[in-house]
Amino acid sequence: MIVIAIANQKGGVGKTTTAVNLAAALAMRGRRTLLVDLDPQANSSISYLDARALERSMYDVLSNGTTLGEVIQKTPVAKLDIAPSRIALAKLESQLVGELDAHFRLKDRLDAVASRYDFAVIDTPPALGLITVNALVAATHLIIPVQSSYFALEGTDDLLETVEKIRSRPNPNLKLLGAVITLHDKRTTLSRDVRKAIAQVFGDRVFHTTITRSIRLEESPAHKESIFTFAPQSSGANEYYRLCEEVIERV
Ligand SMILES: Nc1ncnc2c1ncn2[C@@H]1O[C@H](COP(=O)(O)OP(=O)(O)OP(=O)(O)O)[C@@H](O)[C@H]1O
Ligand SMILES: [Mg+2]
């Protein structure tokens, strides 16, 4: 199973939008895919499910003996399952203090379902705490969404430093699959400069596909659909499809 963590501790850069639509695209390409929502805000879960109706979530999986099998739900997309989150996940950090396996909880649980899926895509919260570390320890690959903005690269050093620490011990095999530029506005010259700056940091790891800013992408979660059914002809659907192609080529 290829496990892709979508991470950037900056808020609102398109992590959830990328996780939801990349997971849907992989499933549409025939890959058995599990979307793991590790953000207490539960935005990925809300994109497919009514989060209030959930009895158990990733919080239970990471804090007690609940298995992933007990929380995984089907989505309306064939071959796409989801392990949902709930706000309770915010309590996790304080609860796992002092637990020796605190960083390995997700990895252990994912290993148990590895034969059922070709891909797992993990949506993470905008922080570099224990939850994101669990994702990076469990992951084989990392995708960093970078918002096309003047402050795009702020905080990237901290993120890459965390990735290096995780590589040096718990997960030497973690690969940076790529940085994807999100919320891009083609019309501005600023965007061109930002692209250059991002390429200076990530070099050939920048995905060729850029995700542009679009109303359709913003609207689709409210309809509990991925962009591929909500607006199949939109630029967002086209771009996330192409990003998926690049991901399949690179892994
Ligand atoms: N390409 C896009 N075009 C237009 N709106 C977008 C696009 N990508 C994301 N958005 C919107 O921008 C907001 C932030 O995106 P998203 O929730 O994916 O970011 P995030 O990194 O997961 O945020 P957080 O750090 O809070 O979890 C959301 O309202 C989302 O619908
Ligand atoms: Mg999010």
mmCIF file of C-alpha atoms and ligand atoms in Angstrom:
data_model
loop_
_atom_site.group_PDB
_atom_site.id
_atom_site.type_symbol
_atom_site.label_atom_id
_atom_site.label_comp_id
_atom_site.label_asym_id
_atom_site.label_seq_id
_atom_site.Cartn_x
_atom_site.Cartn_y
_atom_site.Cartn_z
ATOM 1 C CA MET A 1 0.000 0.000 0.000
ATOM 2 C CA ILE A 2 1.324 3.418 -0.962
ATOM 3 C CA VAL A 3 0.608 5.910 1.818
ATOM 4 C CA ILE A 4 0.585 9.574 0.826
ATOM 5 C CA ALA A 5 0.493 12.225 3.548
ATOM 6 C CA ILE A 6 -0.755 15.653 2.462
ATOM 7 C CA ALA A 7 0.894 18.090 4.858
ATOM 8 C CA ASN A 8 1.727 21.740 5.382
ATOM 9 C CA GLN A 9 1.355 23.377 8.775
ATOM 10 C CA LYS A 10 0.145 26.554 7.101
ATOM 11 C CA GLY A 11 -3.635 26.779 7.232
ATOM 12 C CA GLY A 12 -5.895 27.067 4.206
ATOM 13 C CA VAL A 13 -3.368 26.063 1.537
ATOM 14 C CA GLY A 14 -5.501 23.356 -0.064
ATOM 15 C CA LYS A 15 -4.526 20.238 1.908
ATOM 16 C CA THR A 16 -8.078 18.989 2.303
ATOM 17 C CA THR A 17 -9.134 19.893 -1.242
ATOM 18 C CA THR A 18 -6.084 18.034 -2.553
ATOM 19 C CA ALA A 19 -6.606 14.995 -0.299
ATOM 20 C CA VAL A 20 -10.307 14.647 -1.182
ATOM 21 C CA ASN A 21 -9.884 15.046 -4.936
ATOM 22 C CA LEU A 22 -6.623 13.122 -5.315
ATOM 23 C CA ALA A 23 -8.182 10.217 -3.407
ATOM 24 C CA ALA A 24 -11.263 10.347 -5.648
ATOM 25 C CA ALA A 25 -9.112 10.475 -8.791
ATOM 26 C CA LEU A 26 -7.047 7.466 -7.685
ATOM 27 C CA ALA A 27 -10.262 5.519 -7.036
ATOM 28 C CA MET A 28 -11.635 6.509 -10.452
ATOM 29 C CA ARG A 29 -8.432 5.201 -11.987
ATOM 30 C CA GLY A 30 -9.263 1.837 -10.416
ATOM 31 C CA ARG A 31 -6.993 2.065 -7.370
ATOM 32 C CA ARG A 32 -8.546 0.839 -4.117
ATOM 33 C CA THR A 33 -8.114 3.960 -1.997
ATOM 34 C CA LEU A 34 -8.565 4.884 1.662
ATOM 35 C CA LEU A 35 -8.897 8.564 2.565
ATOM 36 C CA VAL A 36 -7.734 9.031 6.167
ATOM 37 C CA ASP A 37 -8.949 12.227 7.811
ATOM 38 C CA LEU A 38 -6.580 13.246 10.610
ATOM 39 C CA ASP A 39 -7.773 16.827 10.952
ATOM 40 C CA PRO A 40 -9.978 17.537 13.996
ATOM 41 C CA GLN A 41 -11.831 20.055 11.806
ATOM 42 C CA ALA A 42 -13.010 16.960 9.863
ATOM 43 C CA ASN A 43 -13.275 18.834 6.563
ATOM 44 C CA SER A 44 -12.425 15.760 4.474
ATOM 45 C CA SER A 45 -15.033 13.707 6.317
ATOM 46 C CA ILE A 46 -17.664 16.382 5.823
ATOM 47 C CA SER A 47 -16.874 16.295 2.097
ATOM 48 C CA TYR A 48 -18.475 12.828 1.925
ATOM 49 C CA LEU A 49 -20.309 12.060 5.163
ATOM 50 C CA ASP A 50 -22.569 13.597 7.751
ATOM 51 C CA ALA A 51 -19.946 13.900 10.492
ATOM 52 C CA ARG A 52 -22.527 14.275 13.261
ATOM 53 C CA ALA A 53 -23.795 10.776 12.605
ATOM 54 C CA LEU A 54 -20.424 9.164 13.251
ATOM 55 C CA GLU A 55 -20.054 7.089 16.371
ATOM 56 C CA ARG A 56 -16.397 6.328 16.079
ATOM 57 C CA SER A 57 -13.586 8.117 14.312
ATOM 58 C CA MET A 58 -9.831 8.272 13.887
ATOM 59 C CA TYR A 59 -9.731 9.604 17.429
ATOM 60 C CA ASP A 60 -10.817 6.192 18.738
ATOM 61 C CA VAL A 61 -8.379 4.444 16.410
ATOM 62 C CA LEU A 62 -5.421 6.455 17.676
ATOM 63 C CA SER A 63 -6.380 6.680 21.348
ATOM 64 C CA ASN A 64 -7.714 3.207 22.176
ATOM 65 C CA GLY A 65 -8.025 -0.298 20.806
ATOM 66 C CA THR A 66 -10.474 0.547 17.996
ATOM 67 C CA THR A 67 -9.292 -0.859 14.664
ATOM 68 C CA LEU A 68 -9.437 1.002 11.366
ATOM 69 C CA GLY A 69 -11.882 -1.610 10.102
ATOM 70 C CA GLU A 70 -14.367 -0.452 12.740
ATOM 71 C CA VAL A 71 -14.385 3.188 11.572
ATOM 72 C CA ILE A 72 -13.914 2.877 7.813
ATOM 73 C CA GLN A 73 -16.994 3.895 5.818
ATOM 74 C CA LYS A 74 -17.832 3.616 2.155
ATOM 75 C CA THR A 75 -18.136 6.814 0.122
ATOM 76 C CA PRO A 76 -20.400 7.384 -2.905
ATOM 77 C CA VAL A 77 -17.259 6.945 -5.045
ATOM 78 C CA ALA A 78 -16.564 3.323 -6.073
ATOM 79 C CA LYS A 79 -13.305 1.975 -4.627
ATOM 80 C CA LEU A 80 -12.995 4.940 -2.241
ATOM 81 C CA ASP A 81 -13.386 4.420 1.512
ATOM 82 C CA ILE A 82 -12.890 6.977 4.262
ATOM 83 C CA ALA A 83 -11.629 6.792 7.831
ATOM 84 C CA PRO A 84 -13.360 9.861 9.256
ATOM 85 C CA SER A 85 -12.296 12.383 11.850
ATOM 86 C CA ARG A 86 -14.174 14.222 14.532
ATOM 87 C CA ILE A 87 -13.453 17.206 16.708
ATOM 88 C CA ALA A 88 -12.533 14.806 19.563
ATOM 89 C CA LEU A 89 -9.250 14.253 17.743
ATOM 90 C CA ALA A 90 -8.103 17.593 19.147
ATOM 91 C CA LYS A 91 -7.804 15.904 22.562
ATOM 92 C CA LEU A 92 -5.414 13.304 21.251
ATOM 93 C CA GLU A 93 -2.126 15.074 21.839
ATOM 94 C CA SER A 94 -2.602 15.496 25.570
ATOM 95 C CA GLN A 95 -3.840 11.940 25.873
ATOM 96 C CA LEU A 96 -0.873 10.295 24.209
ATOM 97 C CA VAL A 97 1.778 12.151 26.206
ATOM 98 C CA GLY A 98 4.083 9.555 27.731
ATOM 99 C CA GLU A 99 2.836 6.671 25.564
ATOM 100 C CA LEU A 100 5.902 5.012 24.061
ATOM 101 C CA ASP A 101 4.196 4.195 20.775
ATOM 102 C CA ALA A 102 2.581 7.635 20.435
ATOM 103 C CA HIS A 103 4.214 8.341 17.056
ATOM 104 C CA PHE A 104 3.525 4.898 15.624
ATOM 105 C CA ARG A 105 -0.171 4.508 16.298
ATOM 106 C CA LEU A 106 -1.339 5.325 12.774
ATOM 107 C CA LYS A 107 1.368 3.252 11.113
ATOM 108 C CA ASP A 108 0.444 0.189 13.181
ATOM 109 C CA ARG A 109 -3.253 0.577 12.399
ATOM 110 C CA LEU A 110 -2.657 1.159 8.673
ATOM 111 C CA ASP A 111 -0.380 -1.876 8.411
ATOM 112 C CA ALA A 112 -3.364 -3.982 9.470
ATOM 113 C CA VAL A 113 -5.456 -2.920 6.436
ATOM 114 C CA ALA A 114 -2.601 -2.700 3.916
ATOM 115 C CA SER A 115 -3.807 -5.676 1.869
ATOM 116 C CA ARG A 116 -7.211 -4.043 1.295
ATOM 117 C CA TYR A 117 -5.954 -0.887 -0.434
ATOM 118 C CA ASP A 118 -3.546 0.226 -3.128
ATOM 119 C CA PHE A 119 -3.361 3.779 -1.777
ATOM 120 C CA ALA A 120 -4.028 5.611 1.461
ATOM 121 C CA VAL A 121 -4.233 9.417 1.310
ATOM 122 C CA ILE A 122 -3.919 11.201 4.653
ATOM 123 C CA ASP A 123 -5.294 14.701 5.256
ATOM 124 C CA THR A 124 -3.498 16.404 8.154
ATOM 125 C CA PRO A 125 -4.227 19.422 10.375
ATOM 126 C CA PRO A 126 -2.438 22.778 10.001
ATOM 127 C CA ALA A 127 0.136 22.015 12.713
ATOM 128 C CA LEU A 128 3.354 20.055 13.130
ATOM 129 C CA GLY A 129 2.272 18.248 16.293
ATOM 130 C CA LEU A 130 1.763 14.612 17.134
ATOM 131 C CA ILE A 131 -1.052 14.055 14.642
ATOM 132 C CA THR A 132 0.974 15.236 11.648
ATOM 133 C CA VAL A 133 4.001 13.310 12.940
ATOM 134 C CA ASN A 134 1.852 10.154 13.030
ATOM 135 C CA ALA A 135 0.988 10.779 9.379
ATOM 136 C CA LEU A 136 4.633 11.296 8.394
ATOM 137 C CA VAL A 137 5.735 8.164 10.259
ATOM 138 C CA ALA A 138 3.040 6.100 8.533
ATOM 139 C CA ALA A 139 3.608 7.582 5.064
ATOM 140 C CA THR A 140 5.684 6.264 2.208
ATOM 141 C CA HIS A 141 5.324 9.592 0.387
ATOM 142 C CA LEU A 142 4.631 13.240 1.184
ATOM 143 C CA ILE A 143 2.849 15.839 -0.914
ATOM 144 C CA ILE A 144 3.159 19.468 0.187
ATOM 145 C CA PRO A 145 0.471 21.792 -1.137
ATOM 146 C CA VAL A 146 1.908 25.296 -1.451
ATOM 147 C CA GLN A 147 -0.458 28.187 -1.898
ATOM 148 C CA SER A 148 0.459 30.500 -4.723
ATOM 149 C CA SER A 149 0.880 33.618 -2.597
ATOM 150 C CA TYR A 150 3.506 36.068 -1.451
ATOM 151 C CA PHE A 151 3.917 34.207 1.848
ATOM 152 C CA ALA A 152 3.844 30.782 0.198
ATOM 153 C CA LEU A 153 7.160 29.565 1.525
ATOM 154 C CA GLU A 154 6.831 30.877 5.041
ATOM 155 C CA GLY A 155 7.174 27.923 7.409
ATOM 156 C CA THR A 156 8.507 25.560 4.746
ATOM 157 C CA ASP A 157 11.854 25.358 6.584
ATOM 158 C CA ASP A 158 10.140 24.038 9.720
ATOM 159 C CA LEU A 159 8.185 21.506 7.714
ATOM 160 C CA LEU A 160 11.256 20.235 5.857
ATOM 161 C CA GLU A 161 13.201 20.096 9.140
ATOM 162 C CA THR A 162 10.476 17.909 10.651
ATOM 163 C CA VAL A 163 10.574 15.680 7.569
ATOM 164 C CA GLU A 164 14.360 15.310 7.960
ATOM 165 C CA LYS A 165 14.006 14.344 11.629
ATOM 166 C CA ILE A 166 11.432 11.716 10.759
ATOM 167 C CA ARG A 167 13.655 10.384 7.999
ATOM 168 C CA SER A 168 16.649 10.139 10.291
ATOM 169 C CA ARG A 169 14.908 7.724 12.651
ATOM 170 C CA PRO A 170 11.377 6.435 12.576
ATOM 171 C CA ASN A 171 10.811 6.499 8.801
ATOM 172 C CA PRO A 172 13.977 6.565 6.639
ATOM 173 C CA ASN A 173 11.928 5.614 3.556
ATOM 174 C CA LEU A 174 9.720 8.705 3.548
ATOM 175 C CA LYS A 175 9.971 10.325 0.114
ATOM 176 C CA LEU A 176 8.984 13.842 -0.869
ATOM 177 C CA LEU A 177 6.706 13.020 -3.786
ATOM 178 C CA GLY A 178 6.291 16.661 -4.652
ATOM 179 C CA ALA A 179 5.034 20.140 -3.944
ATOM 180 C CA VAL A 180 1.817 21.128 -5.662
ATOM 181 C CA ILE A 181 1.030 24.782 -6.253
ATOM 182 C CA THR A 182 -2.565 25.509 -5.259
ATOM 183 C CA LEU A 183 -4.983 28.442 -5.383
ATOM 184 C CA HIS A 184 -3.055 29.794 -8.346
ATOM 185 C CA ASP A 185 -4.233 32.887 -10.189
ATOM 186 C CA LYS A 186 -2.743 32.878 -13.688
ATOM 187 C CA ARG A 187 -3.536 36.524 -14.317
ATOM 188 C CA THR A 188 -1.102 38.063 -11.877
ATOM 189 C CA THR A 189 2.615 38.545 -12.344
ATOM 190 C CA LEU A 190 2.980 37.868 -8.640
ATOM 191 C CA SER A 191 1.932 34.277 -9.322
ATOM 192 C CA ARG A 192 4.759 33.874 -11.815
ATOM 193 C CA ASP A 193 7.288 35.147 -9.281
ATOM 194 C CA VAL A 194 5.873 32.859 -6.619
ATOM 195 C CA ARG A 195 6.196 29.891 -8.947
ATOM 196 C CA LYS A 196 9.862 30.715 -9.466
ATOM 197 C CA ALA A 197 10.443 31.026 -5.727
ATOM 198 C CA ILE A 198 8.749 27.674 -5.077
ATOM 199 C CA ALA A 199 10.852 26.045 -7.801
ATOM 200 C CA GLN A 200 13.989 27.389 -6.148
ATOM 201 C CA VAL A 201 13.152 25.492 -2.963
ATOM 202 C CA PHE A 202 11.671 22.298 -4.414
ATOM 203 C CA GLY A 203 13.432 22.078 -7.803
ATOM 204 C CA ASP A 204 12.160 19.205 -9.938
ATOM 205 C CA ARG A 205 9.874 18.122 -7.100
ATOM 206 C CA VAL A 206 7.317 20.758 -8.092
ATOM 207 C CA PHE A 207 4.448 18.998 -9.869
ATOM 208 C CA HIS A 208 3.921 20.196 -13.444
ATOM 209 C CA THR A 209 0.214 20.411 -12.736
ATOM 210 C CA THR A 210 -0.833 23.591 -10.964
ATOM 211 C CA ILE A 211 -4.205 23.857 -9.274
ATOM 212 C CA THR A 212 -5.809 27.167 -10.174
ATOM 213 C CA ARG A 213 -8.286 29.060 -8.043
ATOM 214 C CA SER A 214 -11.830 28.144 -9.025
ATOM 215 C CA ILE A 215 -15.302 28.621 -7.657
ATOM 216 C CA ARG A 216 -16.239 25.029 -8.496
ATOM 217 C CA LEU A 217 -13.523 23.614 -6.259
ATOM 218 C CA GLU A 218 -14.636 25.853 -3.452
ATOM 219 C CA GLU A 219 -18.277 24.784 -3.818
ATOM 220 C CA SER A 220 -17.905 21.029 -4.200
ATOM 221 C CA PRO A 221 -17.489 20.043 -0.489
ATOM 222 C CA ALA A 222 -20.836 21.655 0.365
ATOM 223 C CA HIS A 223 -22.476 19.244 -2.079
ATOM 224 C CA LYS A 224 -20.707 16.223 -0.519
ATOM 225 C CA GLU A 225 -19.058 15.376 -3.799
ATOM 226 C CA SER A 226 -15.610 15.340 -5.297
ATOM 227 C CA ILE A 227 -14.961 17.753 -8.148
ATOM 228 C CA PHE A 228 -15.264 14.845 -10.625
ATOM 229 C CA THR A 229 -18.971 14.373 -10.117
ATOM 230 C CA PHE A 230 -19.819 17.914 -8.994
ATOM 231 C CA ALA A 231 -18.248 19.658 -11.998
ATOM 232 C CA PRO A 232 -16.615 17.082 -14.264
ATOM 233 C CA GLN A 233 -15.850 19.596 -17.034
ATOM 234 C CA SER A 234 -14.304 22.200 -14.734
ATOM 235 C CA SER A 235 -10.671 23.278 -14.639
ATOM 236 C CA GLY A 236 -10.439 21.845 -11.107
ATOM 237 C CA ALA A 237 -11.523 18.375 -12.268
ATOM 238 C CA ASN A 238 -9.076 18.507 -15.148
ATOM 239 C CA GLU A 239 -6.204 19.664 -12.916
ATOM 240 C CA TYR A 240 -6.756 17.145 -10.133
ATOM 241 C CA TYR A 241 -7.031 14.396 -12.744
ATOM 242 C CA ARG A 242 -3.681 15.428 -14.188
ATOM 243 C CA LEU A 243 -2.135 15.670 -10.728
ATOM 244 C CA CYS A 244 -3.281 12.102 -10.104
ATOM 245 C CA GLU A 245 -1.586 10.993 -13.331
ATOM 246 C CA GLU A 246 1.663 12.574 -12.155
ATOM 247 C CA VAL A 247 1.316 10.920 -8.761
ATOM 248 C CA ILE A 248 0.815 7.489 -10.344
ATOM 249 C CA GLU A 249 3.884 8.077 -12.550
ATOM 250 C CA ARG A 250 6.077 9.217 -9.670
ATOM 251 C CA VAL A 251 5.335 6.671 -6.942
HETATM 252 N N1 LIG B 1 -8.214 25.673 -6.105
HETATM 253 C C1 LIG B 1 -9.099 26.256 -5.290
HETATM 254 N N2 LIG B 1 -9.943 27.206 -5.757
HETATM 255 C C2 LIG B 1 -10.832 27.821 -4.951
HETATM 256 N N3 LIG B 1 -10.972 27.555 -3.657
HETATM 257 C C3 LIG B 1 -10.162 26.608 -3.117
HETATM 258 C C4 LIG B 1 -9.196 25.899 -3.896
HETATM 259 N N4 LIG B 1 -8.537 25.033 -3.088
HETATM 260 C C5 LIG B 1 -9.066 25.197 -1.868
HETATM 261 N N5 LIG B 1 -10.051 26.138 -1.873
HETATM 262 C C6 LIG B 1 -10.838 26.638 -0.746
HETATM 263 O O1 LIG B 1 -9.937 27.310 0.134
HETATM 264 C C7 LIG B 1 -10.222 26.996 1.477
HETATM 265 C C8 LIG B 1 -9.017 26.277 2.103
HETATM 266 O O2 LIG B 1 -8.790 25.067 1.383
HETATM 267 P P1 LIG B 1 -8.572 23.699 2.161
HETATM 268 O O3 LIG B 1 -9.612 23.497 3.192
HETATM 269 O O4 LIG B 1 -8.395 22.635 1.143
HETATM 270 O O5 LIG B 1 -7.168 24.025 2.844
HETATM 271 P P2 LIG B 1 -6.472 23.287 4.075
HETATM 272 O O6 LIG B 1 -5.009 23.453 3.869
HETATM 273 O O7 LIG B 1 -6.995 21.917 4.222
HETATM 274 O O8 LIG B 1 -6.953 24.169 5.307
HETATM 275 P P3 LIG B 1 -6.714 23.833 6.862
HETATM 276 O O9 LIG B 1 -5.281 24.138 7.103
HETATM 277 O O10 LIG B 1 -7.653 24.757 7.589
HETATM 278 O O11 LIG B 1 -7.055 22.384 7.045
HETATM 279 C C9 LIG B 1 -11.470 26.142 1.458
HETATM 280 O O12 LIG B 1 -12.582 26.966 1.608
HETATM 281 C C10 LIG B 1 -11.453 25.530 0.058
HETATM 282 O O13 LIG B 1 -12.746 25.203 -0.394
HETATM 283 MG MG MG B 2 -7.879 20.955 5.878
#
